[in-house]
C-alpha cells in the first residue's frame, strides 16, 4: 500500500508527542530531586541517585601554647608535563624554549637538554614527563606561571596533589606530639597527641554530596548543599611550651650523653593547673648513633620501681595514721634491718646511728622506712595499700595519650605477695608507677594536697575562633590533711637545704628547690651484684616556698663509674639545670602572689591572624611578631609566594597589611 503524505504526517506527530512526553518526564524527575529536603535526600539509597561523592575534611592543626605549629597538614604536589597536548605544533615550538629556561632556573638542569628531552618525548607520544616531585604549594604556584604551563591542561601541565602531615618542631617532644599511621588493612596506629586527638578533635566529619554525570569523564555537583554535612577538623592548642621544651630536652640529653645512659625522661608541669609544659623522652638510637625520641613515650608508658621517691608516700601514710611523726626515733642498726627472708640495707655503709624520721627522710635511710612501715602495718597490710590509694598512687591518670600503664602493686593473697613485700614497698620496690604518675603525686604535695590530672590540651579552635577552653581536672581534692602536708613540704626542702640531705649538691642561689632523690636497682633478684643496673630519679618542685612548677627526671642505666649512679648524681643535675633556666627566663611568672592561678584568657596572636586571613576580602594580615613557620603556613594557605630571610619571628614584611591577596605576587618576610 502506498504511503501517503497524511500517513507521514501522522507518524511525525506521533514521534513528536512521544519525544515531548519523554522530555517532560525527565524535567519532572529532575525537579523532584531538587525539591527533596536535604535530610530526606540523605536516606535515599545510592542506587536511586546518580552518585554520592565523599568529601574529606581538612585535618586540624596542633599548636603549642606559645603559638608554634606542632603538626599541620600541607599541600604537596608531583608536577608533570605532557609535551604531546600543546597544539598546534607552532604553539609548542614557540614556547618550549622559554619553558625550559624557567624550569632550569628552579632545578639547575640544562635548559638545552630539557628542550631535547621534551621534543623526543613528543615525537614518541610520551605524555608523562616528570618536572618535579613533592613540591610545596609555593613552588606549585610558581610552575603555573611558566610558559605553556600557564595554559593549564591545554599547555600540557599536569599535577597530582596530596595532603601531607608535617611536624615542624621535631625532634622536640616528637613522641608526645606523635602521629597517626594508617595501616594497609584500614586500621590505625595512633601515637601521642596527634594520633590520640584525631578521632575527637582533629579529623572532622566526612561530608557527602550528590554529583551528576554530564559526559563520559566529567561530573558536576547537584546543588550546593551536602547530603551529609562536612565538618572540618578542629585545631588544638596544647599546653606545651616550645621554649621550655627546648630547655628540658637539652638538659636531659646532655646528661644522657655524659652518663652514657640507655634512656631517660623529663617532665615539667605547672603546679596549680596541671598543664604539662614540656616532656622529653630520649633513648639511644643505635641506627642514628644519637639520643632520639623514636623509641617510646617513657613518661606515659614505662613503669619502674620508683625507689626512694616512694618514701614521701610512706611518710604521709605514717603521719596520717599517726603511727609516727617527724621526731620519732629509729635505730638504723649499723645500716641493716633484718626481717625473715630479707635484710634491708642503707646505701651508707654502717647506717646513720639513731636518727629521727625527719632526718631519715633527708638522708634517705632504707632501714628507717622499712621499720616504719613493716612494724606498723605488717598485721594490716591492706591498710597501707588503701592509704596509697588515697594518695592517688594505685590507679592511672587517664591522660589523653594512648598507652598509659596502670600502676603495678602487689596485694595480700595475690601471686608474688610475701613477708618482705611491705618492707620493700616502703622504700620503693615492688611498687611500679610511670614517671608521669609519680610527678602527679609530687605535684599534689606542692599544690597543698590537690591531685590534678596532668593536662595536655589548652583549647580547641575552628578557623581561629575559640570553641572550648579546658580547665583543670581535679582527681582528689585532698590527698591528706594540712598538718601532714606541711611536715612533708618542709622535709622535701631539707633534702636539698640541709648539709646532710642527699641532694645538697642541688642547692642553688637562683631558685629554691624541694624534692626527693630516688635510686632503684634493676636485676636485683639475680643475687649477682655484677648484673646490677640502676634507675636514677629526682622528683620535686620550685620555688620551694611558693611552688609554680613541678618536675621529674628519670634516667635508666647510667654508667657505674665511681658509683655515681644515684639520683642526686644523675637525675639531680638535670632537674637543677631545668629549674635554674626556667627561673631565669620566666622570673616574672615566678613572682606571682599566692592564690589560684587563673586560666589564661588566650586570644592568641595566631588566632587573630587566621581569622583575618579568612575574611571574605582575603587581605594580607599583619604578620609582625609571628613565628616564621606560622607565617609561612598561613601565607601558603592563601596561595601566596613567600621568601623568608633570617630566623625567629617576623620583623618586616614587604607587602603592607590589608593589601588584597594576589597569588602572582611574592612576599618577603624578614625574621629576627
XYZ file of C-alpha atoms in Angstrom:
672
model
C 0.000 0.000 0.000
C 1.369 3.385 -0.954
C 2.462 5.717 1.831
C 0.522 8.961 1.645
C 1.520 12.364 2.898
C -1.205 12.023 5.565
C 0.389 8.848 6.919
C 3.809 10.510 7.063
C 2.429 13.499 8.976
C 0.617 11.217 11.424
C 3.818 9.352 12.199
C 5.772 12.571 12.626
C 3.144 13.884 15.055
C 3.302 10.627 16.993
C 7.112 10.788 17.275
C 6.923 14.441 18.353
C 4.366 13.639 21.088
C 6.433 10.729 22.387
C 9.586 12.891 22.463
C 7.686 15.653 24.284
C 6.358 13.202 26.885
C 9.847 11.766 27.434
C 11.343 15.225 27.851
C 8.627 16.258 30.322
C 9.263 13.104 32.356
C 12.977 13.928 32.678
C 12.221 17.542 33.658
C 9.682 16.484 36.288
C 12.106 13.929 37.751
C 14.933 16.466 37.976
C 12.581 18.924 39.679
C 11.609 16.236 42.191
C 15.265 15.601 43.093
C 15.950 19.319 43.502
C 12.898 19.718 45.792
C 13.675 16.789 48.114
C 14.723 18.121 51.556
C 18.372 17.580 52.441
C 17.555 15.363 55.426
C 15.323 13.129 53.283
C 17.803 13.015 50.425
C 20.388 11.514 52.765
C 18.084 8.488 53.218
C 17.725 7.737 49.526
C 19.636 4.597 48.501
C 22.625 5.402 46.338
C 21.190 3.162 43.621
C 18.380 5.717 43.010
C 20.608 8.762 42.508
C 23.382 9.494 40.093
C 26.242 9.201 42.559
C 27.309 10.271 46.040
C 30.833 11.593 46.384
C 32.729 11.591 49.681
C 34.310 14.890 50.678
C 37.219 14.561 53.070
C 37.579 17.219 55.784
C 40.816 19.054 56.401
C 42.595 17.685 59.458
C 43.062 20.259 62.191
C 46.451 21.600 63.219
C 48.230 21.162 66.531
C 49.787 24.211 68.217
C 51.953 24.853 71.251
C 50.747 27.341 73.850
C 53.314 29.858 72.600
C 51.981 29.708 69.046
C 54.291 27.257 67.277
C 52.857 24.773 64.795
C 53.441 21.255 66.147
C 51.553 19.296 63.489
C 49.919 20.569 60.313
C 48.534 19.322 57.016
C 50.177 20.916 53.987
C 49.574 20.507 50.286
C 52.263 18.709 48.302
C 52.378 18.196 44.553
C 54.034 15.994 41.957
C 54.355 18.019 38.747
C 54.319 16.571 35.215
C 54.394 17.805 31.620
C 52.509 16.385 28.659
C 54.534 17.569 25.604
C 52.003 15.993 23.227
C 48.970 18.044 24.294
C 50.057 21.601 23.291
C 48.630 22.228 19.790
C 49.292 23.320 17.147
C 52.957 22.424 16.742
C 53.838 26.101 16.338
C 52.402 26.803 19.808
C 54.645 24.090 21.253
C 57.732 25.189 19.302
C 57.359 28.871 20.188
C 57.101 28.192 23.948
C 59.211 25.113 24.673
C 62.451 27.124 24.915
C 61.133 29.732 27.390
C 59.519 26.932 29.434
C 62.792 25.041 29.748
C 64.630 28.254 30.674
C 62.172 28.757 33.540
C 62.472 25.140 34.712
C 66.272 25.302 34.585
C 66.325 28.323 36.905
C 64.462 26.281 39.525
C 66.039 22.849 39.151
C 69.540 23.700 37.963
C 69.185 21.431 34.940
C 70.404 22.335 31.470
C 67.705 24.180 29.506
C 69.018 22.802 26.190
C 68.877 19.218 27.450
C 65.335 19.769 28.685
C 64.265 21.066 25.260
C 65.770 17.970 23.620
C 64.141 15.680 26.202
C 60.652 17.129 25.692
C 60.928 17.147 21.872
C 61.879 13.453 21.875
C 59.013 12.685 24.239
C 56.571 14.500 21.925
C 57.874 12.548 18.957
C 57.298 9.184 20.647
C 53.910 10.309 22.034
C 55.077 10.192 25.690
C 52.551 12.221 27.698
C 54.014 11.944 31.221
C 57.343 13.727 31.746
C 58.352 14.431 35.355
C 59.002 18.085 36.179
C 59.423 18.000 39.989
C 58.182 15.724 42.760
C 56.997 16.512 46.276
C 56.935 20.297 45.928
C 55.097 22.681 48.250
C 52.261 25.000 47.344
C 54.621 27.912 46.732
C 56.596 26.000 44.102
C 53.402 24.652 42.532
C 52.113 28.204 42.068
C 55.439 29.227 40.590
C 55.340 26.483 37.941
C 51.822 27.592 36.984
C 53.271 30.886 35.773
C 55.751 29.290 33.349
C 55.210 29.431 29.558
C 52.940 26.644 28.263
C 52.153 25.561 31.840
C 50.238 28.802 32.413
C 47.670 27.451 29.932
C 46.836 24.552 32.226
C 45.951 21.225 30.615
C 45.991 22.775 27.155
C 49.609 23.697 27.722
C 50.442 20.204 28.978
C 50.537 20.993 32.721
C 49.586 18.032 34.900
C 49.896 17.585 38.643
C 48.993 15.111 41.360
C 48.112 16.798 44.661
C 48.143 15.201 48.094
C 47.955 16.281 51.698
C 50.974 15.550 53.883
C 51.259 15.825 57.665
C 54.325 17.765 58.785
C 55.874 18.264 62.211
C 57.962 21.456 62.165
C 59.243 21.240 65.763
C 60.711 17.715 65.564
C 62.682 16.400 67.355
C 61.343 18.444 70.289
C 58.560 16.485 72.057
C 58.393 14.234 68.982
C 56.986 11.248 70.838
C 54.377 13.288 72.710
C 53.279 15.242 69.632
C 53.038 11.865 67.898
C 51.339 10.947 64.624
C 48.563 8.854 63.125
C 49.625 5.992 60.848
C 47.088 4.203 58.631
C 47.784 0.523 58.018
C 47.002 -1.248 54.747
C 44.048 -3.024 56.362
C 42.405 0.274 57.309
C 43.341 0.168 60.989
C 45.345 2.923 62.642
C 48.364 3.235 64.881
C 47.820 6.335 66.997
C 50.862 7.783 68.713
C 50.942 10.803 71.010
C 48.603 13.776 70.810
C 48.302 13.971 67.014
C 47.252 10.324 66.967
C 45.015 10.188 70.030
C 43.245 13.512 69.487
C 42.441 12.673 65.874
C 39.145 10.938 66.462
C 37.597 13.519 68.785
C 39.082 16.783 67.532
C 41.428 16.844 64.558
C 39.799 14.559 61.987
C 36.450 16.267 61.488
C 33.479 14.520 59.857
C 33.427 13.294 56.271
C 30.829 15.031 54.085
C 28.773 13.626 51.207
C 27.483 15.426 48.133
C 25.416 14.403 45.136
C 27.128 14.504 41.771
C 25.708 14.080 38.283
C 27.449 12.713 35.220
C 27.496 15.248 32.400
C 29.813 13.429 29.984
C 31.912 10.310 29.748
C 34.540 11.571 32.196
C 33.036 14.672 33.801
C 30.730 15.003 36.788
C 29.193 18.061 38.411
C 27.785 18.622 41.915
C 23.985 18.555 42.197
C 23.106 21.668 44.190
C 25.405 23.470 46.618
C 24.466 21.690 49.821
C 25.731 18.470 51.375
C 23.679 15.317 51.842
C 25.832 14.711 54.914
C 27.284 17.931 56.280
C 31.063 18.300 56.096
C 32.720 19.235 59.385
C 36.316 20.385 59.188
C 38.747 19.183 61.862
C 39.324 21.438 64.857
C 42.676 22.971 65.704
C 44.039 22.029 69.121
C 46.193 24.332 71.230
C 48.273 22.174 73.563
C 49.772 23.165 76.911
C 53.297 22.532 75.617
C 55.679 25.479 75.576
C 58.423 25.085 72.991
C 60.933 27.302 74.757
C 60.541 25.279 77.954
C 60.612 22.110 75.872
C 63.947 23.139 74.397
C 65.374 23.663 77.904
C 64.121 20.299 79.190
C 65.148 18.383 76.057
C 68.741 19.592 76.032
C 69.257 19.377 79.796
C 68.221 15.705 79.667
C 70.207 14.908 76.532
C 73.424 16.407 77.890
C 73.242 14.181 80.961
C 72.364 11.064 78.986
C 75.483 11.651 76.914
C 77.630 12.392 79.960
C 76.449 9.271 81.801
C 76.271 7.046 78.712
C 72.776 6.058 79.857
C 70.317 3.893 77.969
C 67.327 6.243 78.055
C 65.565 8.820 80.156
C 62.596 11.131 80.538
C 61.965 14.572 81.999
C 58.601 16.292 82.541
C 57.797 19.862 83.550
C 54.294 20.679 84.807
C 52.564 23.778 86.167
C 51.592 23.081 89.779
C 48.173 24.687 90.154
C 46.758 23.897 86.704
C 48.371 20.537 85.904
C 49.416 21.846 82.474
C 52.311 19.839 81.060
C 54.716 22.447 79.707
C 57.483 20.157 78.490
C 58.068 16.426 78.183
C 61.199 14.763 76.788
C 61.599 11.037 76.061
C 65.087 10.245 74.805
C 66.608 6.832 74.144
C 69.803 5.695 72.477
C 69.185 5.051 68.785
C 71.830 2.663 67.504
C 70.922 3.307 63.881
C 71.268 7.099 64.184
C 74.043 6.955 66.795
C 72.237 9.558 68.863
C 69.600 10.002 71.560
C 66.237 10.459 69.844
C 62.515 10.377 70.604
C 61.983 7.480 68.183
C 61.661 4.766 70.831
C 58.806 5.152 73.343
C 56.949 7.667 75.433
C 58.707 6.592 78.625
C 56.943 9.269 80.667
C 53.487 7.822 79.994
C 54.166 4.165 79.274
C 57.149 2.889 81.280
C 56.589 1.549 84.784
C 59.602 1.262 87.036
C 60.417 0.572 90.678
C 60.230 4.152 91.878
C 62.917 3.809 94.547
C 63.244 6.329 97.349
C 60.726 8.745 95.806
C 58.216 6.295 97.376
C 59.389 7.381 100.834
C 57.263 10.520 100.528
C 54.172 8.292 100.307
C 55.335 6.186 103.284
C 55.974 9.373 105.269
C 52.483 10.748 104.594
C 50.838 7.412 105.443
C 52.693 7.270 108.766
C 51.770 10.857 109.603
C 48.120 10.445 108.587
C 47.702 7.193 110.521
C 49.528 8.773 113.486
C 51.938 5.873 113.983
C 54.889 8.290 113.938
C 55.831 11.928 113.485
C 58.948 13.590 112.164
C 60.644 13.408 115.587
C 60.067 9.665 116.124
C 63.451 7.995 116.650
C 64.722 4.919 114.809
C 67.865 2.855 115.243
C 69.411 2.137 111.846
C 71.225 -0.905 113.366
C 74.523 -0.378 111.604
C 72.746 0.120 108.313
C 70.893 -3.228 108.328
C 67.322 -4.137 109.236
C 66.524 -7.847 109.198
C 63.162 -9.426 108.600
C 62.526 -13.090 107.747
C 63.728 -13.585 104.179
C 65.294 -10.163 103.703
C 67.987 -7.837 105.041
C 67.283 -4.225 104.191
C 70.461 -2.165 103.857
C 71.235 1.539 103.780
C 73.331 2.889 100.926
C 75.585 4.490 103.547
C 77.753 1.711 104.967
C 77.320 1.459 108.740
C 73.992 3.254 108.703
C 73.194 6.542 110.421
C 73.025 5.549 114.073
C 69.892 6.588 115.910
C 68.042 9.280 113.975
C 64.629 10.881 113.734
C 62.144 10.069 110.998
C 62.641 13.580 109.598
C 66.394 13.128 109.288
C 65.888 9.602 107.978
C 63.863 11.131 105.141
C 66.549 13.703 104.317
C 69.351 11.096 104.271
C 67.019 8.587 102.540
C 67.515 5.734 105.016
C 66.045 2.460 103.778
C 66.227 0.900 107.240
C 64.214 3.705 108.830
C 61.379 3.431 106.324
C 61.368 -0.362 106.216
C 60.978 -0.343 110.016
C 58.371 2.407 109.925
C 56.015 0.601 107.557
C 56.770 -3.069 108.323
C 56.430 -2.746 112.100
C 53.248 -0.677 111.948
C 51.404 -2.345 109.064
C 52.586 -5.981 108.957
C 49.376 -7.034 110.681
C 47.224 -4.821 108.444
C 48.972 -4.591 105.070
C 45.731 -3.807 103.267
C 45.508 -0.586 105.272
C 48.852 0.562 103.858
C 47.665 -0.166 100.310
C 44.344 1.537 100.995
C 46.181 4.654 102.108
C 48.370 4.505 98.981
C 45.114 4.650 97.041
C 44.079 7.785 98.934
C 47.311 9.366 97.766
C 46.352 8.572 94.166
C 49.135 6.038 93.611
C 47.129 2.925 92.743
C 45.292 3.985 89.579
C 46.131 5.503 86.215
C 45.650 9.200 85.495
C 43.557 8.960 82.324
C 45.716 11.298 80.229
C 44.784 11.816 76.538
C 47.735 9.831 75.189
C 47.289 6.173 74.333
C 49.484 3.686 76.152
C 49.388 4.864 79.769
C 50.309 1.934 82.020
C 48.433 1.117 85.213
C 50.440 1.244 88.452
C 51.719 -2.222 89.388
C 51.469 -3.142 93.070
C 51.116 -6.451 94.854
C 48.240 -7.160 97.233
C 47.953 -9.655 100.119
C 46.697 -13.026 98.906
C 47.797 -12.413 95.315
C 50.688 -14.064 93.481
C 54.006 -12.506 94.443
C 52.985 -11.190 97.848
C 55.385 -12.281 100.583
C 56.543 -11.381 104.056
C 59.059 -8.888 102.662
C 56.745 -7.088 100.225
C 55.520 -4.446 102.657
C 59.027 -3.519 103.796
C 60.209 -3.259 100.185
C 57.279 -1.083 99.143
C 58.155 1.322 101.964
C 61.314 2.401 100.162
C 60.286 1.916 96.559
C 60.471 -1.707 95.433
C 57.524 -3.862 94.333
C 55.703 -0.601 93.624
C 55.893 0.436 89.977
C 54.479 3.637 88.526
C 55.164 5.694 85.416
C 57.181 8.924 85.719
C 54.037 10.971 84.991
C 52.138 9.205 87.788
C 54.949 9.893 90.276
C 55.036 13.538 89.164
C 51.274 13.899 89.645
C 51.688 12.726 93.262
C 54.548 15.141 93.980
C 52.599 17.902 92.261
C 49.720 17.258 94.675
C 52.064 17.787 97.631
C 53.265 21.045 96.068
C 49.632 22.037 95.406
C 48.537 21.778 99.044
C 47.089 18.301 98.615
C 45.033 18.736 95.433
C 45.684 15.910 92.943
C 45.208 17.063 89.347
C 45.182 15.062 86.132
C 48.140 16.202 84.008
C 46.711 18.254 81.169
C 47.933 18.443 77.576
C 45.048 20.339 75.907
C 44.538 24.052 76.479
C 41.777 24.784 73.986
C 40.188 23.860 70.674
C 39.566 26.268 67.803
C 37.736 26.392 64.478
C 39.158 28.730 61.855
C 40.986 30.684 64.535
C 37.904 31.114 66.720
C 37.736 29.691 70.234
C 35.472 26.634 70.572
C 36.317 25.430 74.066
C 38.857 26.236 76.753
C 39.771 23.357 79.035
C 40.151 23.718 82.777
C 41.980 21.563 85.256
C 40.523 18.183 86.154
C 40.723 17.503 89.898
C 41.135 13.803 90.747
C 41.232 14.287 94.528
C 40.530 17.496 96.431
C 42.862 16.484 99.280
C 45.242 13.542 99.428
C 45.979 14.172 103.118
C 45.490 16.600 105.986
C 47.149 20.042 106.114
C 49.404 19.259 109.091
C 50.879 16.172 107.389
C 51.346 18.186 104.229
C 53.303 20.940 105.968
C 55.679 18.391 107.534
C 56.233 16.722 104.158
C 56.844 20.040 102.403
C 59.485 21.026 104.955
C 61.241 17.660 104.776
C 61.341 17.897 100.974
C 63.208 21.167 101.391
C 65.564 19.567 103.921
C 66.685 17.057 101.272
C 68.308 19.964 99.411
C 68.923 22.581 102.098
C 70.343 20.536 104.984
C 74.056 19.693 104.882
C 73.188 16.025 105.380
C 70.479 15.923 102.661
C 71.031 13.519 99.785
C 70.553 16.338 97.251
C 72.617 19.049 98.940
C 74.551 19.334 95.660
C 71.387 20.715 94.060
C 71.262 23.812 96.205
C 71.416 26.968 94.081
C 71.186 30.706 94.614
C 68.924 31.058 91.581
C 65.818 29.315 92.944
C 64.766 27.258 95.971
C 64.060 23.586 95.261
C 62.124 20.945 97.178
C 62.131 17.277 96.225
C 63.343 13.744 96.747
C 66.067 11.638 95.227
C 65.382 8.106 94.086
C 67.600 5.179 93.108
C 66.420 1.682 92.341
C 68.219 -1.431 91.181
C 67.463 -3.431 88.047
C 68.067 -7.207 88.115
C 68.292 -7.169 91.911
C 66.571 -10.575 92.100
C 69.507 -12.396 90.438
C 71.705 -12.032 93.502
C 74.726 -11.196 91.350
C 75.890 -7.650 92.039
C 77.786 -7.610 88.748
C 74.442 -7.789 86.930
C 73.022 -4.774 88.739
C 71.931 -1.750 86.736
C 70.318 1.342 88.170
C 67.481 3.799 87.658
C 68.228 7.289 88.977
C 65.457 9.817 89.580
C 64.552 13.098 91.189
C 61.016 14.429 91.701
C 60.139 17.809 93.180
C 59.067 21.381 92.569
C 60.221 25.001 92.591
C 60.266 27.622 94.022
C 60.002 25.662 97.275
C 58.221 28.422 99.226
C 55.626 29.142 96.529
C 55.595 26.242 94.041
C 54.953 27.161 90.427
C 56.430 24.190 88.543
C 56.837 20.523 89.394
C 59.324 18.330 87.585
C 60.599 14.760 87.442
C 63.726 13.337 85.836
C 64.220 9.566 85.441
C 67.358 8.091 83.828
C 67.834 4.373 83.135
C 71.125 2.515 83.242
C 73.717 5.274 83.692
C 77.302 4.096 83.746
C 78.546 2.899 87.128
C 81.933 4.605 87.147
C 82.838 5.881 90.599
C 79.486 4.666 91.910
C 77.931 7.900 90.656
C 74.653 6.279 89.685
C 72.421 7.668 92.453
C 69.508 10.027 91.893
C 71.409 13.014 93.279
C 74.356 12.406 90.933
C 72.500 11.531 87.735
C 68.954 12.962 87.736
C 69.528 15.807 90.210
C 71.789 17.919 87.945
C 69.199 17.755 85.155
C 66.438 18.943 87.489
C 68.688 21.713 88.821
C 69.567 22.950 85.332
C 65.898 22.981 84.307
C 64.871 24.840 87.475
C 67.610 27.430 87.067
C 66.930 28.130 83.391
C 63.148 28.250 83.780
C 63.525 30.546 86.792
C 65.904 32.840 84.900
C 63.813 33.093 81.739
C 60.423 33.244 83.457
C 61.349 35.270 86.521
C 58.249 37.490 86.374
C 55.947 34.467 86.285
C 57.610 33.012 89.378
C 56.812 36.144 91.381
C 53.049 35.528 91.370
C 51.104 36.129 94.561
C 49.768 33.095 96.357
C 46.277 32.039 95.360
C 44.564 30.349 92.474
C 46.219 30.820 89.094
C 43.548 31.985 86.685
C 43.119 30.139 83.437
C 44.765 32.318 80.765
C 42.421 34.353 78.570
C 44.269 33.261 75.474
C 43.222 35.239 72.465
C 46.417 34.085 70.849
C 48.093 36.148 68.198
C 47.876 33.427 65.589
C 44.117 33.159 66.153
C 43.613 36.722 65.011
C 45.988 36.115 62.084
C 43.978 33.168 60.828
C 40.644 34.873 61.475
C 41.780 37.908 59.484
C 43.072 35.746 56.659
C 39.712 34.045 56.311
C 37.714 37.225 55.797
C 35.885 37.344 52.513
C 38.163 40.088 51.146
C 41.241 37.873 51.577
C 43.688 40.556 52.623
C 47.265 40.131 53.789
C 47.365 40.199 57.619
C 49.893 41.966 59.828
C 52.467 39.244 60.464
C 54.781 41.264 62.719
C 55.798 39.228 65.767
C 54.564 35.929 64.326
C 56.944 32.978 64.141
C 58.412 32.402 60.690
C 56.958 28.893 60.386
C 53.456 30.032 61.275
C 53.626 32.989 58.875
C 54.774 30.671 56.075
C 51.945 28.201 56.758
C 49.363 30.995 56.791
C 50.503 32.630 53.564
C 50.865 29.316 51.734
C 47.272 28.504 52.685
C 46.324 31.760 50.963
C 48.288 30.659 47.896
C 50.881 33.427 48.222
C 54.544 33.063 47.191
C 56.789 33.600 50.215
C 60.502 34.253 50.645
C 61.840 34.082 54.198
C 65.126 35.637 55.296
C 66.581 35.096 58.749
C 65.386 33.120 61.759
C 62.903 33.727 64.556
C 59.846 35.985 64.383
C 58.654 38.302 61.611
C 60.234 41.744 61.885
C 59.296 43.157 58.478
C 57.026 42.174 55.571
C 57.376 43.503 52.029
C 53.607 43.760 51.408
C 51.624 46.061 53.673
C 48.904 44.592 55.926
C 45.439 44.922 54.409
C 46.662 44.553 50.826
C 44.343 42.259 48.794
C 45.815 38.819 48.191
C 47.483 38.495 44.792
C 48.685 34.948 44.141
C 51.131 36.087 41.493
C 52.872 38.417 43.919
C 55.815 37.472 46.078
C 56.017 38.456 49.762
C 59.357 38.710 51.516
C 59.475 38.235 55.292
C 62.471 39.337 57.354
C 62.900 37.475 60.623
C 64.930 38.294 63.697
